[in-house]
CSV table of N, CA and C in Angstrom, one decimal:
chain,number,residue,atom,x,y,z
A,368,MET,N,-45.1,87.3,-56.6
A,368,MET,CA,-43.9,88.0,-56.9
A,368,MET,C,-43.0,86.9,-57.5
A,369,PHE,N,-42.2,86.3,-56.4
A,369,PHE,CA,-41.3,85.2,-56.9
A,369,PHE,C,-41.9,83.9,-57.0
A,370,GLN,N,-41.7,82.7,-57.5
A,370,GLN,CA,-42.0,81.4,-57.6
A,370,GLN,C,-41.5,80.3,-56.7
A,371,ILE,N,-42.1,79.4,-56.3
A,371,ILE,CA,-41.0,78.5,-55.7
A,371,ILE,C,-40.0,77.8,-56.5
A,372,GLY,N,-38.9,77.7,-56.4
A,372,GLY,CA,-37.8,76.9,-57.1
A,372,GLY,C,-37.3,78.0,-58.1
A,373,GLU,N,-37.7,79.3,-57.7
A,373,GLU,CA,-36.7,80.2,-58.6
A,373,GLU,C,-35.8,80.8,-57.8
A,374,ASN,N,-34.5,81.2,-58.8
A,374,ASN,CA,-33.2,81.6,-58.1
A,374,ASN,C,-33.1,83.0,-57.7
A,375,ILE,N,-32.6,83.7,-56.7
A,375,ILE,CA,-33.0,84.9,-56.3
A,375,ILE,C,-31.6,85.6,-56.0
A,376,ILE,N,-31.2,86.7,-56.0
A,376,ILE,CA,-30.1,87.4,-55.3
A,376,ILE,C,-30.5,88.2,-54.1
A,377,TYR,N,-29.9,88.1,-52.7
A,377,TYR,CA,-30.2,89.1,-51.9
A,377,TYR,C,-29.2,89.5,-51.6
A,378,PRO,N,-29.1,91.0,-51.6
A,378,PRO,CA,-28.0,91.9,-51.4
A,378,PRO,C,-27.3,91.4,-50.3
A,379,VAL,N,-26.0,91.4,-50.2
A,379,VAL,CA,-25.1,91.1,-48.9
A,379,VAL,C,-25.0,89.5,-49.0
A,380,TYR,N,-26.0,89.0,-49.1
A,380,TYR,CA,-26.1,87.5,-48.6
A,380,TYR,C,-25.8,86.7,-50.0
A,381,GLY,N,-26.0,87.2,-51.1
A,381,GLY,CA,-25.8,86.3,-52.2
A,381,GLY,C,-27.0,85.7,-52.7
A,382,PRO,N,-26.6,84.7,-53.7
A,382,PRO,CA,-27.9,84.1,-54.5
A,382,PRO,C,-28.4,82.6,-53.2
A,383,GLY,N,-29.8,82.8,-53.7
A,383,GLY,CA,-30.5,81.8,-52.9
A,383,GLY,C,-31.8,81.1,-53.7
A,384,ILE,N,-32.4,80.1,-53.4
A,384,ILE,CA,-33.5,79.8,-54.1
A,384,ILE,C,-34.8,79.7,-53.3
A,385,ILE,N,-35.8,80.3,-54.0
A,385,ILE,CA,-37.3,80.1,-53.2
A,385,ILE,C,-37.8,78.5,-53.0
A,386,GLN,N,-37.6,77.9,-51.6
A,386,GLN,CA,-37.8,76.9,-51.3
A,386,GLN,C,-39.3,76.6,-51.0
A,387,ALA,N,-39.9,77.8,-50.5
A,387,ALA,CA,-41.2,77.6,-50.2
A,387,ALA,C,-42.0,78.8,-50.2
A,388,ILE,N,-43.4,78.9,-49.8
A,388,ILE,CA,-44.1,80.2,-50.1
A,388,ILE,C,-44.8,79.5,-48.8
A,389,GLU,N,-44.7,79.8,-47.4
A,389,GLU,CA,-45.7,79.4,-46.3
A,389,GLU,C,-46.4,80.3,-45.3
A,390,GLN,N,-47.6,79.8,-45.2
A,390,GLN,CA,-48.4,80.7,-43.9
A,390,GLN,C,-47.8,80.4,-42.5
A,391,LYS,N,-47.2,81.3,-41.9
A,391,LYS,CA,-47.1,81.4,-40.4
A,391,LYS,C,-47.9,82.2,-39.5
A,392,GLU,N,-47.5,82.0,-38.3
A,392,GLU,CA,-48.4,82.8,-37.1
A,392,GLU,C,-47.2,83.4,-36.5
A,393,PHE,N,-47.4,84.4,-36.3
A,393,PHE,CA,-46.2,85.3,-35.4
A,393,PHE,C,-46.9,86.3,-34.5
A,394,LEU,N,-46.9,86.4,-33.3
A,394,LEU,CA,-47.4,87.5,-32.5
A,394,LEU,C,-49.0,87.6,-32.9
A,395,GLY,N,-49.8,86.5,-33.0
A,395,GLY,CA,-50.8,86.4,-33.1
A,395,GLY,C,-51.4,86.9,-34.6
A,396,LYS,N,-50.3,87.0,-35.3
A,396,LYS,CA,-50.7,87.5,-36.6
A,396,LYS,C,-50.5,86.7,-37.7
A,397,THR,N,-51.2,86.1,-38.8
A,397,THR,CA,-50.8,85.1,-39.7
A,397,THR,C,-50.3,86.0,-40.9
A,398,GLN,N,-49.3,85.4,-41.4
A,398,GLN,CA,-48.8,86.1,-42.5
A,398,GLN,C,-48.0,85.2,-43.4
A,399,GLN,N,-47.8,85.6,-44.9
A,399,GLN,CA,-47.1,84.5,-45.6
A,399,GLN,C,-45.8,84.9,-45.8
A,400,TYR,N,-45.0,83.9,-45.7
A,400,TYR,CA,-43.6,84.2,-45.8
A,400,TYR,C,-42.9,83.5,-47.3
A,401,TYR,N,-41.7,83.7,-47.7
A,401,TYR,CA,-40.9,83.1,-48.6
A,401,TYR,C,-40.0,82.4,-47.7
A,402,VAL,N,-39.8,81.5,-48.0
A,402,VAL,CA,-38.6,80.5,-47.5
A,402,VAL,C,-37.5,80.2,-48.5
A,403,ILE,N,-36.4,80.8,-48.0
A,403,ILE,CA,-35.3,81.2,-49.1
A,403,ILE,C,-34.0,80.1,-48.2
A,404,THR,N,-33.6,79.5,-49.2
A,404,THR,CA,-32.2,78.7,-48.8
A,404,THR,C,-31.1,79.5,-49.5
A,405,MET,N,-30.2,80.0,-48.7
A,405,MET,CA,-29.2,81.0,-49.3
A,405,MET,C,-28.0,80.0,-49.7
A,406,LEU,N,-27.5,80.1,-50.8
A,406,LEU,CA,-26.3,79.0,-51.2
A,406,LEU,C,-25.2,79.2,-51.1
A,407,MET,N,-24.7,80.4,-50.4
A,407,MET,CA,-23.4,80.5,-50.3
A,407,MET,C,-23.1,80.1,-48.9
A,408,SER,N,-24.0,80.2,-48.0
A,408,SER,CA,-24.1,80.2,-46.3
A,408,SER,C,-24.9,78.6,-46.1
A,409,LYS,N,-25.3,78.3,-46.9
A,409,LYS,CA,-26.3,77.0,-46.9
A,409,LYS,C,-27.4,77.1,-45.7
A,410,THR,N,-27.9,78.6,-45.3
A,410,THR,CA,-28.9,78.8,-44.3
A,410,THR,C,-30.1,79.1,-45.0
A,411,GLN,N,-31.1,79.0,-43.9
A,411,GLN,CA,-32.5,79.3,-44.6
A,411,GLN,C,-33.0,80.3,-43.8
A,412,ILE,N,-33.4,81.4,-44.5
A,412,ILE,CA,-34.2,82.4,-44.0
A,412,ILE,C,-35.7,82.6,-44.5
A,413,MET,N,-36.3,83.4,-43.6
A,413,MET,CA,-37.7,83.3,-43.9
A,413,MET,C,-38.3,84.8,-44.2
A,414,ILE,N,-38.8,85.4,-45.2
A,414,ILE,CA,-39.1,86.9,-45.3
A,414,ILE,C,-40.6,87.2,-45.5
A,415,PRO,N,-41.3,88.0,-44.7
A,415,PRO,CA,-42.6,88.3,-44.9
A,415,PRO,C,-43.0,88.8,-46.5
A,416,ALA,N,-44.1,88.0,-46.9
A,416,ALA,CA,-44.4,88.7,-48.2
A,416,ALA,C,-44.2,90.2,-48.3
A,417,ASP,N,-45.0,90.5,-47.3
A,417,ASP,CA,-45.4,92.1,-47.6
A,417,ASP,C,-43.8,93.0,-47.3
A,418,LYS,N,-42.8,92.4,-46.9
A,418,LYS,CA,-41.4,93.0,-47.3
A,418,LYS,C,-40.9,92.7,-48.2
A,419,ILE,N,-41.3,91.7,-48.9
A,419,ILE,CA,-40.0,91.0,-50.0
A,419,ILE,C,-39.6,92.3,-51.1
A,420,LEU,N,-40.5,93.2,-51.2
A,420,LEU,CA,-40.0,94.3,-52.1
A,420,LEU,C,-39.2,95.3,-51.7
A,421,THR,N,-39.1,95.4,-50.0
A,421,THR,CA,-38.5,96.6,-49.6
A,421,THR,C,-36.9,95.7,-49.2
A,422,SER,N,-37.0,94.4,-49.2
A,422,SER,CA,-35.7,93.8,-48.9
A,422,SER,C,-34.6,93.8,-50.0
A,423,LYS,N,-35.0,94.5,-51.1
A,423,LYS,CA,-34.2,94.7,-52.3
A,423,LYS,C,-33.5,93.3,-52.9
A,424,ILE,N,-34.5,92.0,-52.8
A,424,ILE,CA,-34.3,90.9,-53.3
A,424,ILE,C,-34.5,91.0,-54.6
A,425,ARG,N,-33.6,90.3,-55.6
A,425,ARG,CA,-33.9,90.6,-57.1
A,425,ARG,C,-33.9,89.3,-57.6
A,426,ARG,N,-34.1,89.2,-59.0
A,426,ARG,CA,-34.2,88.0,-59.7
A,426,ARG,C,-32.5,87.8,-60.5
A,427,VAL,N,-32.3,87.1,-60.7
A,427,VAL,CA,-30.6,86.6,-61.4
A,427,VAL,C,-30.4,87.2,-62.5
A,428,THR,N,-29.4,88.1,-62.5
A,428,THR,CA,-29.2,88.9,-64.0
A,428,THR,C,-29.3,88.1,-65.3
A,429,ASP,N,-29.7,88.6,-66.2
A,429,ASP,CA,-30.0,87.8,-67.4
A,429,ASP,C,-28.8,87.9,-68.4
A,430,ILE,N,-28.5,87.1,-69.5
A,430,ILE,CA,-27.3,87.3,-70.2
A,430,ILE,C,-27.1,88.6,-70.9
A,431,THR,N,-28.4,89.2,-71.2
A,431,THR,CA,-28.2,90.5,-71.9
A,431,THR,C,-27.4,91.7,-70.8
A,432,GLU,N,-27.9,91.4,-69.8
A,432,GLU,CA,-27.3,92.5,-68.6
A,432,GLU,C,-26.2,92.3,-68.4
A,433,LEU,N,-25.9,90.8,-68.3
A,433,LEU,CA,-24.1,90.4,-68.2
A,433,LEU,C,-23.5,90.8,-69.1
A,434,LYS,N,-23.5,90.9,-70.5
A,434,LYS,CA,-22.8,91.3,-71.5
A,434,LYS,C,-22.6,92.8,-71.3
A,435,SER,N,-23.3,94.0,-70.6
A,435,SER,CA,-23.2,95.3,-70.5
A,435,SER,C,-22.1,95.3,-69.2
A,436,ILE,N,-22.1,94.4,-68.2
A,436,ILE,CA,-21.5,94.1,-67.4
A,436,ILE,C,-20.0,93.8,-67.4
A,437,LEU,N,-19.8,92.9,-68.7
A,437,LEU,CA,-18.5,92.4,-69.0
A,437,LEU,C,-17.8,93.6,-69.6
A,438,ASP,N,-18.5,94.3,-70.2
A,438,ASP,CA,-17.9,95.5,-70.9
A,438,ASP,C,-17.6,96.5,-69.7
A,439,ALA,N,-18.3,96.6,-68.8
A,439,ALA,CA,-17.8,97.6,-67.7
A,439,ALA,C,-16.9,97.1,-67.0
A,440,PHE,N,-16.7,95.5,-66.7
A,440,PHE,CA,-15.3,95.0,-66.4
A,440,PHE,C,-14.1,95.4,-66.9
A,441,GLN,N,-14.4,95.5,-68.2
A,441,GLN,CA,-12.9,95.6,-68.8
A,441,GLN,C,-12.5,97.1,-68.9
A,442,GLN,N,-13.5,98.4,-68.6
A,442,GLN,CA,-13.2,99.5,-68.5
A,442,GLN,C,-12.3,99.9,-67.5
A,443,LYS,N,-11.7,101.4,-67.4
A,443,LYS,CA,-10.9,101.7,-66.1
A,443,LYS,C,-11.5,101.8,-64.7
A,444,GLN,N,-10.8,101.9,-63.8
A,444,GLN,CA,-11.4,101.8,-62.5
A,444,GLN,C,-12.6,103.0,-62.3
A,445,SER,N,-13.4,102.6,-61.2
A,445,SER,CA,-14.5,103.7,-61.0
A,445,SER,C,-14.1,105.1,-60.2
A,446,TYR,N,-12.8,105.2,-59.8
A,446,TYR,CA,-12.4,106.2,-59.2
A,446,TYR,C,-10.8,106.1,-58.9
A,447,PRO,N,-10.4,107.4,-59.0
A,447,PRO,CA,-8.9,107.5,-58.9
A,447,PRO,C,-8.6,106.7,-57.7
A,448,ILE,N,-7.2,106.4,-57.4
A,448,ILE,CA,-6.7,105.5,-56.1
A,448,ILE,C,-7.0,106.6,-55.1
A,449,LEU,N,-7.9,106.5,-54.2
A,449,LEU,CA,-8.3,106.8,-52.9
A,449,LEU,C,-7.6,106.1,-51.7
A,450,PRO,N,-7.6,107.1,-50.7
A,450,PRO,CA,-6.9,106.2,-49.3
A,450,PRO,C,-8.0,105.2,-49.2
A,451,TRP,N,-7.4,104.0,-48.5
A,451,TRP,CA,-8.2,102.9,-48.4
A,451,TRP,C,-9.6,103.1,-47.4
A,452,LYS,N,-9.7,103.8,-46.7
A,452,LYS,CA,-10.9,104.0,-45.9
A,452,LYS,C,-11.9,104.3,-46.7
A,453,GLN,N,-11.6,105.7,-47.6
A,453,GLN,CA,-12.4,106.2,-48.3
A,453,GLN,C,-12.8,105.0,-49.5
A,454,ARG,N,-12.2,104.2,-50.0
A,454,ARG,CA,-12.0,103.1,-51.0
A,454,ARG,C,-13.1,102.1,-50.5
A,455,TYR,N,-12.8,101.4,-49.0
A,455,TYR,CA,-13.5,100.6,-48.4
A,455,TYR,C,-15.2,101.2,-48.4
A,456,LYS,N,-15.2,102.4,-47.8
A,456,LYS,CA,-16.6,103.2,-47.5
A,456,LYS,C,-17.6,102.9,-49.3
A,457,ILE,N,-16.6,103.5,-50.1
A,457,ILE,CA,-17.3,103.0,-51.4
A,457,ILE,C,-17.7,101.7,-52.0
A,458,ASN,N,-16.7,101.1,-51.8
A,458,ASN,CA,-17.0,99.4,-51.9
A,458,ASN,C,-17.8,98.9,-51.2
A,459,THR,N,-18.1,99.3,-50.0
A,459,THR,CA,-18.9,98.4,-49.0
A,459,THR,C,-20.5,99.0,-49.5
A,460,ASP,N,-20.7,100.3,-50.0
A,460,ASP,CA,-21.9,100.8,-50.3
A,460,ASP,C,-22.3,100.0,-51.8
A,461,LYS,N,-21.3,99.9,-52.6
A,461,LYS,CA,-21.6,99.0,-53.8
A,461,LYS,C,-22.3,97.8,-53.7
A,462,ILE,N,-21.3,97.2,-52.7
A,462,ILE,CA,-21.9,95.7,-52.4
A,462,ILE,C,-23.5,95.5,-51.9
A,463,LYS,N,-23.3,96.3,-50.8
A,463,LYS,CA,-24.6,96.7,-50.3
A,463,LYS,C,-26.1,96.7,-51.3
A,464,THR,N,-25.7,97.2,-52.6
A,464,THR,CA,-26.8,97.2,-53.4
A,464,THR,C,-27.2,96.0,-53.8
A,465,GLY,N,-26.5,95.2,-54.0
A,465,GLY,CA,-26.6,94.0,-54.3
A,465,GLY,C,-26.9,93.7,-55.8
A,466,LYS,N,-26.2,94.9,-56.8
A,466,LYS,CA,-26.4,94.4,-58.2
A,466,LYS,C,-25.1,94.1,-58.5
A,467,MET,N,-25.2,93.0,-59.8
A,467,MET,CA,-24.0,92.5,-59.9
A,467,MET,C,-22.8,93.6,-60.7
A,468,LYS,N,-23.3,94.4,-61.3
A,468,LYS,CA,-22.3,95.5,-62.0
A,468,LYS,C,-21.7,96.0,-60.9
A,469,GLU,N,-22.5,96.3,-59.9
A,469,GLU,CA,-21.4,96.8,-58.6
A,469,GLU,C,-20.7,96.2,-58.2
A,470,CYS,N,-21.0,94.8,-57.8
A,470,CYS,CA,-20.1,94.2,-57.4
A,470,CYS,C,-19.0,93.8,-58.1
A,471,ALA,N,-19.3,93.7,-59.5
A,471,ALA,CA,-18.1,93.7,-60.8
A,471,ALA,C,-17.1,94.5,-60.4
A,472,GLU,N,-17.5,96.0,-60.3
A,472,GLU,CA,-16.9,96.8,-60.2
A,472,GLU,C,-15.7,96.8,-59.1
A,473,VAL,N,-16.4,96.5,-57.9
A,473,VAL,CA,-15.5,96.2,-56.6
A,473,VAL,C,-14.4,95.3,-56.8
A,474,VAL,N,-15.1,94.0,-57.7
A,474,VAL,CA,-14.0,93.1,-57.9
A,474,VAL,C,-12.8,93.9,-58.7
A,475,ARG,N,-13.0,94.5,-59.8
A,475,ARG,CA,-12.3,94.7,-61.0
A,475,ARG,C,-11.6,95.7,-60.2
A,476,ASP,N,-11.8,96.9,-59.5
A,476,ASP,CA,-10.8,97.9,-58.9
A,476,ASP,C,-10.2,97.2,-58.0
A,477,LEU,N,-10.5,96.2,-57.2
A,477,LEU,CA,-9.5,95.9,-56.0
A,477,LEU,C,-8.4,94.8,-56.6
A,478,MET,N,-8.8,94.3,-57.6
A,478,MET,CA,-8.1,93.4,-58.4
A,478,MET,C,-6.8,94.2,-59.2
A,479,ARG,N,-7.4,95.4,-59.3
A,479,ARG,CA,-6.3,95.8,-60.2
A,479,ARG,C,-5.4,96.6,-59.2
A,480,ILE,N,-5.9,97.2,-58.1
A,480,ILE,CA,-5.0,97.8,-57.0
A,480,ILE,C,-4.1,96.8,-56.4
A,481,LYS,N,-4.5,95.6,-56.1
A,481,LYS,CA,-3.8,94.4,-55.9
A,481,LYS,C,-2.5,94.4,-56.7
A,482,LYS,N,-2.7,94.4,-58.0
A,482,LYS,CA,-1.7,94.1,-58.8
A,482,LYS,C,-0.5,95.2,-58.6
A,483,GLU,N,-0.7,96.3,-58.3
A,483,GLU,CA,0.0,97.5,-57.9
A,483,GLU,C,0.9,97.0,-56.4
A,484,LYS,N,0.2,97.2,-55.5
A,484,LYS,CA,0.2,97.0,-54.3
A,484,LYS,C,-0.6,96.0,-53.4
A,485,ALA,N,-0.2,95.8,-52.3
A,485,ALA,CA,-0.8,94.8,-51.2
A,485,ALA,C,-2.0,95.5,-50.9
A,486,LEU,N,-3.4,94.8,-50.5
A,486,LEU,CA,-4.1,95.2,-49.9
A,486,LEU,C,-4.2,94.8,-48.6
A,487,ASN,N,-5.0,95.7,-47.6
A,487,ASN,CA,-4.7,95.6,-46.2
A,487,ASN,C,-6.1,94.4,-46.1
A,488,THR,N,-5.8,93.8,-44.8
A,488,THR,CA,-6.8,92.9,-44.7
A,488,THR,C,-8.2,92.9,-44.8
A,489,SER,N,-8.7,93.9,-44.5
A,489,SER,CA,-10.0,94.2,-44.7
A,489,SER,C,-10.5,94.3,-46.1
A,490,GLU,N,-9.7,94.8,-47.0
A,490,GLU,CA,-9.6,94.8,-48.3
A,490,GLU,C,-9.7,93.6,-49.1
A,491,LYS,N,-8.8,92.7,-48.4
A,491,LYS,CA,-8.5,91.1,-49.0
A,491,LYS,C,-9.8,90.4,-48.5
A,492,GLU,N,-10.4,90.5,-47.6
A,492,GLU,CA,-11.7,90.2,-47.5
A,492,GLU,C,-12.5,90.5,-48.4
A,493,MET,N,-12.9,92.0,-48.4
A,493,MET,CA,-14.1,92.3,-49.3
A,493,MET,C,-13.7,91.7,-50.5
A,494,LEU,N,-12.7,91.9,-51.0
A,494,LEU,CA,-12.4,91.2,-52.7
A,494,LEU,C,-12.9,89.7,-52.6
A,495,ALA,N,-12.4,89.0,-51.8
A,495,ALA,CA,-12.8,87.5,-51.4
A,495,ALA,C,-14.5,87.4,-51.5
A,496,HIS,N,-15.0,88.0,-50.5
A,496,HIS,CA,-16.6,88.2,-50.5
A,496,HIS,C,-17.3,88.6,-51.9
A,497,ALA,N,-16.6,89.8,-52.6
A,497,ALA,CA,-17.4,90.2,-53.6
A,497,ALA,C,-17.1,89.2,-54.8
A,498,HIS,N,-16.0,88.5,-54.9
A,498,HIS,CA,-15.6,87.5,-55.7
A,498,HIS,C,-16.4,86.3,-55.7
A,499,LYS,N,-16.4,85.7,-54.3
A,499,LYS,CA,-17.6,84.7,-54.2
A,499,LYS,C,-18.8,85.2,-54.6
A,500,PHE,N,-19.4,86.4,-54.1
A,500,PHE,CA,-20.9,86.4,-54.6
A,500,PHE,C,-21.0,86.7,-56.0
A,501,LEU,N,-19.9,87.4,-57.0
A,501,LEU,CA,-20.0,87.3,-58.2
A,501,LEU,C,-20.0,86.1,-58.9
A,502,ILE,N,-19.2,85.2,-58.6
A,502,ILE,CA,-19.3,84.0,-59.2
A,502,ILE,C,-20.5,82.9,-59.0
A,503,SER,N,-20.9,83.0,-57.7
A,503,SER,CA,-21.7,82.3,-57.4
A,503,SER,C,-23.1,82.7,-58.4
A,504,GLU,N,-23.2,84.1,-58.3
A,504,GLU,CA,-24.5,84.5,-59.4
A,504,GLU,C,-24.3,84.0,-60.8
A,505,LEU,N,-22.7,84.1,-61.2
A,505,LEU,CA,-22.5,83.7,-62.6
A,505,LEU,C,-22.8,82.2,-62.8
A,506,GLY,N,-22.7,81.6,-61.8
A,506,GLY,CA,-23.2,80.2,-62.1
A,506,GLY,C,-24.8,79.8,-61.9
A,507,LEU,N,-25.1,80.9,-61.9
A,507,LEU,CA,-27.1,80.8,-62.2
A,507,LEU,C,-27.8,81.4,-63.1
A,508,ILE,N,-26.6,82.1,-63.9
A,508,ILE,CA,-27.3,82.5,-65.1
A,508,ILE,C,-27.3,81.8,-66.4
A,509,GLU,N,-28.4,82.0,-67.0
A,509,GLU,CA,-28.5,81.1,-68.2
A,509,GLU,C,-28.2,81.6,-69.5
A,510,GLY,N,-27.4,80.4,-69.9
A,510,GLY,CA,-27.0,80.9,-71.5
A,510,GLY,C,-25.3,81.5,-71.6
A,511,ILE,N,-24.8,81.3,-70.0
A,511,ILE,CA,-23.1,82.0,-69.9
A,511,ILE,C,-22.6,80.8,-70.4
A,512,THR,N,-21.4,81.4,-71.2
A,512,THR,CA,-20.3,80.4,-71.8
A,512,THR,C,-19.3,80.4,-70.6
A,513,GLU,N,-18.4,79.6,-70.8
A,513,GLU,CA,-17.2,79.3,-69.5
A,513,GLU,C,-16.4,80.3,-69.9
A,514,ASN,N,-15.9,80.8,-70.9
A,514,ASN,CA,-15.3,82.1,-71.1
A,514,ASN,C,-15.7,83.5,-70.4
A,515,GLN,N,-17.0,83.6,-70.4
A,515,GLN,CA,-17.7,84.6,-69.8
A,515,GLN,C,-17.4,84.4,-68.4
A,516,ARG,N,-17.5,83.2,-67.6
A,516,ARG,CA,-17.5,82.8,-66.2
A,516,ARG,C,-16.2,83.2,-65.6
A,517,ASN,N,-15.0,82.9,-66.8
A,517,ASN,CA,-13.8,83.0,-66.5
A,517,ASN,C,-13.2,84.6,-66.5
A,518,VAL,N,-13.9,85.5,-66.9
A,518,VAL,CA,-13.5,86.8,-67.1
A,518,VAL,C,-13.3,87.5,-65.6
A,519,PHE,N,-13.9,86.9,-64.6
A,519,PHE,CA,-14.2,87.5,-62.9
A,519,PHE,C,-13.1,86.5,-62.3
A,520,SER,N,-12.3,85.6,-63.1
A,520,SER,CA,-11.6,84.9,-62.3
A,520,SER,C,-10.2,85.5,-62.2
């Protein structure tokens, strides 16, 4: 499914690169593993090949999809101003999907709230994480312009 050297996105963990596909024995069973270096944390993980589809790992967003995400980023908030606990739950669920559009919505919504009032510590950390996740994927998209990259800053 994925090739050595291919950039991927692993929900919650961010972007990574497939370093190798190796055969390993674990508990007496030999199976194939994807060896992935996560770019944000500089850690290496191994995922069994038969679990790769259920792990929600995906390819990097392409330039066509990025254009629709940029449009969504310009739109109004996803939900009316809610109590922070409800917002936090909604935003956590969006980040867990690992989808760039969902992550962009979290960044957009929290940045707009931040302009009106101070975010609590949990939401500040969430905004920083979602923003870093978003920017790191932008760096991997082929054909992206500097202006498109700066929209999320």
